[in-house]
Coordinates of C-alpha atoms in Angstrom, one line a residue:
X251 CA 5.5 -24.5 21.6
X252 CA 8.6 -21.8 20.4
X253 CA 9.1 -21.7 24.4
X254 CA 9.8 -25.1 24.2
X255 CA 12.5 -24.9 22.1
X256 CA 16.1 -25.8 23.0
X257 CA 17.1 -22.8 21.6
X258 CA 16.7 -18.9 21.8
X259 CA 14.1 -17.7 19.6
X260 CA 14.6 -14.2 20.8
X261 CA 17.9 -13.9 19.0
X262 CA 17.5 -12.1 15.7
X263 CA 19.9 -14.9 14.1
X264 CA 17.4 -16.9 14.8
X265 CA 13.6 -15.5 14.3
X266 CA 15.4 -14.9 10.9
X267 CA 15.7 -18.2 10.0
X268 CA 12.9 -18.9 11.6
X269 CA 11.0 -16.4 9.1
X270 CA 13.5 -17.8 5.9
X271 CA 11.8 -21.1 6.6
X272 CA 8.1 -19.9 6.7
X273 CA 8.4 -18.2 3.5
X274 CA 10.0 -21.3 2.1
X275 CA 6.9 -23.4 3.3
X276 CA 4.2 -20.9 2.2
X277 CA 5.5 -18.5 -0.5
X278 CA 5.2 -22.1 -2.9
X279 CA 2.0 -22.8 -1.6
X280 CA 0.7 -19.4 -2.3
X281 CA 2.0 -19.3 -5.6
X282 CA 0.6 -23.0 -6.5
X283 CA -3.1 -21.7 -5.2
X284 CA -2.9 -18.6 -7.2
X285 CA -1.4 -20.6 -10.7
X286 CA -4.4 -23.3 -9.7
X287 CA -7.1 -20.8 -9.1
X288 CA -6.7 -18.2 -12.7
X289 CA -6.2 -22.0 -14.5
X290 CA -9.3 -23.4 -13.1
X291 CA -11.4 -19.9 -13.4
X292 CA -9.8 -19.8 -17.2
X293 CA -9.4 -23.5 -18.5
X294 CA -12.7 -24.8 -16.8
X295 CA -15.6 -22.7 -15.4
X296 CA -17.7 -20.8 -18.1
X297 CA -17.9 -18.0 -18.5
X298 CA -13.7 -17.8 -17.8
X299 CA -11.6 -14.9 -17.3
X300 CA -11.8 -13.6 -20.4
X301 CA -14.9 -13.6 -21.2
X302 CA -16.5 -11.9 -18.5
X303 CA -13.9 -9.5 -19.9
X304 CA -15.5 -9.2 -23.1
X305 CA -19.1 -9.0 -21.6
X306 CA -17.6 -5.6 -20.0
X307 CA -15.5 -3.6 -22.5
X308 CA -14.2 -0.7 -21.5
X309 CA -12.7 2.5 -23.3
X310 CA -9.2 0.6 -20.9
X311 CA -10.0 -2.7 -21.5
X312 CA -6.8 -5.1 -22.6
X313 CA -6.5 -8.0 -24.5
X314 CA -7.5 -10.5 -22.5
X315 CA -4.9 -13.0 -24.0
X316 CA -1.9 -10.6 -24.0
X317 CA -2.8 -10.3 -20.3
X318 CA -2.8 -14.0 -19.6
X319 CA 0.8 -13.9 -21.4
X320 CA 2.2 -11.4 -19.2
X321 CA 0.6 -12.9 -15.8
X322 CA 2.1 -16.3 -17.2
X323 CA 6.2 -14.0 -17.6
X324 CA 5.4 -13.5 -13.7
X325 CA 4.5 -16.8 -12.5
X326 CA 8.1 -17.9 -14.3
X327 CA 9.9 -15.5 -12.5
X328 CA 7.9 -16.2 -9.1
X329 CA 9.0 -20.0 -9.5
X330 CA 12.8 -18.8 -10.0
X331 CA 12.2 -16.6 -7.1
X332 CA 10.9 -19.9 -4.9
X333 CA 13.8 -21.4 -6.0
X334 CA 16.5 -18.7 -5.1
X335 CA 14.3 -19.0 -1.6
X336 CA 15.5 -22.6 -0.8
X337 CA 19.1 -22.5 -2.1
X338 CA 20.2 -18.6 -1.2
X339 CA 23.0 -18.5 0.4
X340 CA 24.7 -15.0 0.9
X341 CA 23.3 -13.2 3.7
X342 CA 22.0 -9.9 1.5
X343 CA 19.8 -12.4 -0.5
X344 CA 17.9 -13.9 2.8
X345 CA 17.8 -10.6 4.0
X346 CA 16.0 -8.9 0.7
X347 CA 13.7 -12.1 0.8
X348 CA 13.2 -12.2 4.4
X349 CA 12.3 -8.3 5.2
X350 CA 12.2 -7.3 2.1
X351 CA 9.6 -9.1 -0.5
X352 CA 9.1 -12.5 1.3
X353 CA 5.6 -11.7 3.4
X354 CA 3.8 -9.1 1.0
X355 CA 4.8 -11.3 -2.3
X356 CA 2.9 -14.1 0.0
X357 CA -0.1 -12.1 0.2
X358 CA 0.0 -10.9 -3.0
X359 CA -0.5 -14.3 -4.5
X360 CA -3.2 -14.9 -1.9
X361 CA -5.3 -11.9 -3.0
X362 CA -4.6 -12.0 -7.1
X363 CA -6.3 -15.4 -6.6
X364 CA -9.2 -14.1 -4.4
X365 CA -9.4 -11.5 -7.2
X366 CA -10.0 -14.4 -9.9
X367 CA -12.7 -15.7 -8.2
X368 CA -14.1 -12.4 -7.5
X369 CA -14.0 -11.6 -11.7
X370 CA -15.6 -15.2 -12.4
X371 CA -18.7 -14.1 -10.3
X372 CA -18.6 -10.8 -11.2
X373 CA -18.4 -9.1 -8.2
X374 CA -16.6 -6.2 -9.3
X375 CA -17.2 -4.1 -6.4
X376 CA -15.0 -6.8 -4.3
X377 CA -12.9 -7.5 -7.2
X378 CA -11.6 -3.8 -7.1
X379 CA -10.9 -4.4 -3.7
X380 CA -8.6 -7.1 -4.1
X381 CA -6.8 -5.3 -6.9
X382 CA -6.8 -2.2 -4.6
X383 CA -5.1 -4.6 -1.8
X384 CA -2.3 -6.2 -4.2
X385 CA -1.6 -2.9 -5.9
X386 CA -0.7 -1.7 -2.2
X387 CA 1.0 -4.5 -1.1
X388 CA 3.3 -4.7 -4.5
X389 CA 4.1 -0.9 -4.3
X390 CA 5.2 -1.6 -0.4
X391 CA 7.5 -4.2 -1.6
X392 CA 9.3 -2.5 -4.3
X393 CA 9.7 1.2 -2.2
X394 CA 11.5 -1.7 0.7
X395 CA 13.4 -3.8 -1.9
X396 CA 14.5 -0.4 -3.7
X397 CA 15.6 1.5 -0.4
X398 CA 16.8 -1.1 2.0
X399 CA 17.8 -3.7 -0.9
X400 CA 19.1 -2.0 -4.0
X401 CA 19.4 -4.1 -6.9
X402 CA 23.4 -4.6 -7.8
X403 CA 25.4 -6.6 -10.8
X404 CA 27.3 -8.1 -7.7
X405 CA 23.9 -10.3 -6.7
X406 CA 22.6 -10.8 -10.6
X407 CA 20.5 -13.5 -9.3
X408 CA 18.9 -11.4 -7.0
X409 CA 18.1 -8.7 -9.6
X410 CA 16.4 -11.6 -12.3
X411 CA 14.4 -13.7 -9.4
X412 CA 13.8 -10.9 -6.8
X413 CA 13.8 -7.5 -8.2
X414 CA 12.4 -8.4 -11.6
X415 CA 8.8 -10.6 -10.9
X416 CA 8.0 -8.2 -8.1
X417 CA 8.7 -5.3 -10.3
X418 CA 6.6 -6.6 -13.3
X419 CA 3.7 -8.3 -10.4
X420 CA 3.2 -4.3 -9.5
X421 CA 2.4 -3.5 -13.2
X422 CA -0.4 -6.1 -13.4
X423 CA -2.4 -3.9 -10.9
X424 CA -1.3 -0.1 -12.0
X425 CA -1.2 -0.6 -15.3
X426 CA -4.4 -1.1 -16.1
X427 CA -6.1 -4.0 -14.0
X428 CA -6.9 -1.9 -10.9
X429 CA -7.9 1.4 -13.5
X430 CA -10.1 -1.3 -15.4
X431 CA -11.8 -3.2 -12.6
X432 CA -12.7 0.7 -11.3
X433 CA -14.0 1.3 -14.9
X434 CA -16.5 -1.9 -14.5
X435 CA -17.5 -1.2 -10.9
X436 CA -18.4 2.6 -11.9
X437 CA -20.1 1.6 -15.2
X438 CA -18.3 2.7 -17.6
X439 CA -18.3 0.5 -20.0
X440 CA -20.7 -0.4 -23.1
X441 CA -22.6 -3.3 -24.2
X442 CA -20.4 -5.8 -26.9
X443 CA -23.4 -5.3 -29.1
X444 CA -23.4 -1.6 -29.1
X445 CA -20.0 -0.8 -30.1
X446 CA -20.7 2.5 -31.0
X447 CA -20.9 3.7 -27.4
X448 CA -17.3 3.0 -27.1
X449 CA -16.2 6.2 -26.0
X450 CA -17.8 5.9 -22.9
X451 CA -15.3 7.1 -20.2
X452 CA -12.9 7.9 -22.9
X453 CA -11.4 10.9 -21.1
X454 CA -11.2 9.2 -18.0
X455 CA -9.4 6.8 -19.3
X456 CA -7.3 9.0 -21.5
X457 CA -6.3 10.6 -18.0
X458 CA -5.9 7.5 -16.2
X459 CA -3.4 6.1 -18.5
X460 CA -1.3 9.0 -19.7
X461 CA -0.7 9.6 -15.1
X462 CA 0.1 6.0 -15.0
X463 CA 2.7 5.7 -17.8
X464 CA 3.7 9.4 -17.4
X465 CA 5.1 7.6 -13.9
X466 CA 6.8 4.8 -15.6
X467 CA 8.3 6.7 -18.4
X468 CA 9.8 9.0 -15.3
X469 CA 11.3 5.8 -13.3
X470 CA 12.3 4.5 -16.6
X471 CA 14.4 7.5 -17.7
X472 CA 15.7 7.8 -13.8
X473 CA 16.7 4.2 -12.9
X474 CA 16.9 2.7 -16.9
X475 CA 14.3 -0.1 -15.8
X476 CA 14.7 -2.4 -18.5
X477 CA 11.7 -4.6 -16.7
X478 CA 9.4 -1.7 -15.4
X479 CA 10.2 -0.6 -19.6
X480 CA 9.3 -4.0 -20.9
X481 CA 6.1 -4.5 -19.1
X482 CA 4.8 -1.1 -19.6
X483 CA 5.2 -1.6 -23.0
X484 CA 3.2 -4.7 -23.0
X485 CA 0.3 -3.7 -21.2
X486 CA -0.1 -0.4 -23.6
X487 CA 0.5 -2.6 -26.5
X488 CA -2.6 -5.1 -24.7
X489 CA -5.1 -2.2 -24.7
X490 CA -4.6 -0.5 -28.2
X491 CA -4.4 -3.9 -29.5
X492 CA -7.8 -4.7 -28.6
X493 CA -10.5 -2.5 -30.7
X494 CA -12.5 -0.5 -30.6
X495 CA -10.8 2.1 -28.6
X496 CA -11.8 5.8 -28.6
X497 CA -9.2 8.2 -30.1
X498 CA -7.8 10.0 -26.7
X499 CA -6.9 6.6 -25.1
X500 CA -5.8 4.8 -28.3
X501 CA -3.1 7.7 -29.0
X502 CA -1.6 7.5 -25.3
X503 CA -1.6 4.2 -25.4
X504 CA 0.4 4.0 -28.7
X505 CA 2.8 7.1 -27.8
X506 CA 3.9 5.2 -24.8
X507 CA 4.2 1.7 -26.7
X508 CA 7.0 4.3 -28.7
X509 CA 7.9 6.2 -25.9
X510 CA 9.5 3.6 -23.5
X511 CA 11.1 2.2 -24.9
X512 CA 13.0 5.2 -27.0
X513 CA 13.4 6.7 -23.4
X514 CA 15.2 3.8 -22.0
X515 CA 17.6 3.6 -25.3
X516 CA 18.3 7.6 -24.6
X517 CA 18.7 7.5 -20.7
X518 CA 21.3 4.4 -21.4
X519 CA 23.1 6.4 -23.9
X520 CA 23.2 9.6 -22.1
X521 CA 24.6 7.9 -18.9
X522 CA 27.5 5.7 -21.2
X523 CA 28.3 9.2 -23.2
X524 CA 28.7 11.2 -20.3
X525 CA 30.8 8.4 -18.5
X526 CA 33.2 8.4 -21.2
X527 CA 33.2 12.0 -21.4
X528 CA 33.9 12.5 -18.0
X529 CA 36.8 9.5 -18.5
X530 CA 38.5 11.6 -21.0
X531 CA 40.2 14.6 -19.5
X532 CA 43.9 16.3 -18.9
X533 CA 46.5 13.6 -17.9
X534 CA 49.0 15.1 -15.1
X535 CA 52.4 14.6 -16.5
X536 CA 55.7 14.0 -14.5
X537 CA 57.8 17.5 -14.0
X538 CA 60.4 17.5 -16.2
X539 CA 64.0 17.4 -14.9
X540 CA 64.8 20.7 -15.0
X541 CA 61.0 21.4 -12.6
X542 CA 62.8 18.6 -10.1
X543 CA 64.0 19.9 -6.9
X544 CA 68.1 19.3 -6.9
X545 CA 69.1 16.4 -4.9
X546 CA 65.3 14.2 -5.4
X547 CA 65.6 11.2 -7.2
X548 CA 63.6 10.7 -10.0
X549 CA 60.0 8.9 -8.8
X550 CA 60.1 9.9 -5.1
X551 CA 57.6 12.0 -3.2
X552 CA 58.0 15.2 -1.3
X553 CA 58.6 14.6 2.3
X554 CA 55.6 15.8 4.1
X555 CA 55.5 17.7 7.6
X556 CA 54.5 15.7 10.3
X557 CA 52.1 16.9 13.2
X558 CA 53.0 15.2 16.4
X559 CA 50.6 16.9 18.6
X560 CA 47.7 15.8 15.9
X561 CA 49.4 11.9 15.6
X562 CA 49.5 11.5 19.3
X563 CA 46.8 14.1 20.6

């Protein structure tokens, strides 16, 4: 049918709009069956999200309603980002959309809501997988939007509705989702009767959790991600917050609900200091006009030599 077209579909002009208007089809339409599919497996089946979250703590395990508050901060900025998808016009925007987040942000809304129904029947084993696929996809996204589409003040629009959901999407899975989902599959977790086996996998999870926000504190200090900074801080704030939690994994946990946010304030600082300071330096004066060369007006350059041979080749 393409062949058919009165036009050249060969031309990269065109197979790129071609592509802009795919994603503007089916980006929504993802989105709507992933919002769709976590409200029906939380609002109407039972057990719901959440409580096949309780029948499997964890020594990981988040809040399960601090998590529905965070996935709830990226379907806003997904909707905003399905928005800039219809009316972008500058040519960098459809370009970051087009080859940069538009195909595995598709996906990724495709799988998180595979994942749902995976949870609701408690096939953990599959619903690692799925986690496992959106944590790849997610982490493929942002490494192309960082290197190929850098985030600028010039395009602010593009930084709030591209760069930010995608960014905070990739911390559903790494922060602790993926980790947690492992935890179930493996068996480490305890019965919610038996509290006092909480420390089941506690060292695991201590390790787990101090590599993962050991990685965010780094890109936070680096880059001063005020949204990779916010959501981490979230999601350590969702596990402690939910008790019991063995010693190890509550103190990481907690340090890093301090620590990001501290390091972002001190990486800003350092940056605006050491602007200023390098700002601030010796100011060339004028000569005086006693230095002037006789016969120079005051204001005028030096003549400079010029190369012929070099000018003309």
């Amino acid at each position: 049918m393409m062949e058919d077209l009165p036009i050249d579909t060969s031309h990269p002009a065109v197979r790129d709009y071609l592509a802009l208007i795919r994603l503007q089809v089916l980006t929504p339409l993802s989105l709507l069956v992933n919002i769709a599919t976590l409200m029906v497996c939380t609002f109407v089946l039972d057990p719901n999200l959440g409580q096949i979250s309780k029948l499997y703590p964890s020594a990981i395990s988040p809040k399960p309603s601090m998590i529905a508050v965070f996935i709830v901060a990226i379907y806003i900025g997904q909707v905003g980002y399905c928005v800039l998808l219809v009316l972008a016009r500058k040519p960098e925007t459809k370009r970051a959309l087009i080859k940069g987040c538009g195909f595995p942000l598709m996906l990724a809304n495709w799988v998180m809501a595979f994942w749902a129904i995976a949870w609701i029947f408690q096939a953990f084993l599959l619903s690692t997988i799925c986690l496992g696929i959106l944590l790849a996809l997610l982490l493929y996204a942002n490494i192309v939007l960082l290197i190929y589409h850098a985030p600028t003040s010039q395009r602010p629009l593009d930084v709030a509705f591209i760069h930010a959901p995608v960014r905070a999407f990739l911390l559903f899975p790494m922060g602790v989702m993926f980790p947690y989902s492992l935890f179930v599959t493996l068996g480490l977790t305890w019965s919610p009767g038996e509290p006092q086996h909480y420390s089941r996998g506690q060292w695991a999870g201590c390790a787990v959790l101090l590599g993962v926000n050991l990685l965010g504190l780094l890109v936070i200090i680096l880059r001063r991600d005020i949204v990779w900074c916010a959501a981490a801080t979230w999601i350590c704030a969702s596990v402690w917050s939910l008790k019991p939690k063995p010693a190890p994994v509550f103190f990481v946990v907690v340090m890093f609900t301090v620590l990001h946010p501290a390091a972002l304030i001190a990486s800003s600082l350092w940056v605006w200091f050491r602007g200023r300071t390098g700002r601030t330096g010796p100011i060339a004066l004028p000569p005086d006009e006693e230095d002037r060369p006789a016969g120079r007006p005051a204001g005028e350059r030096p003549a400079r030599e010029v190369d012929t041979e070099a000018l003309w080749g």
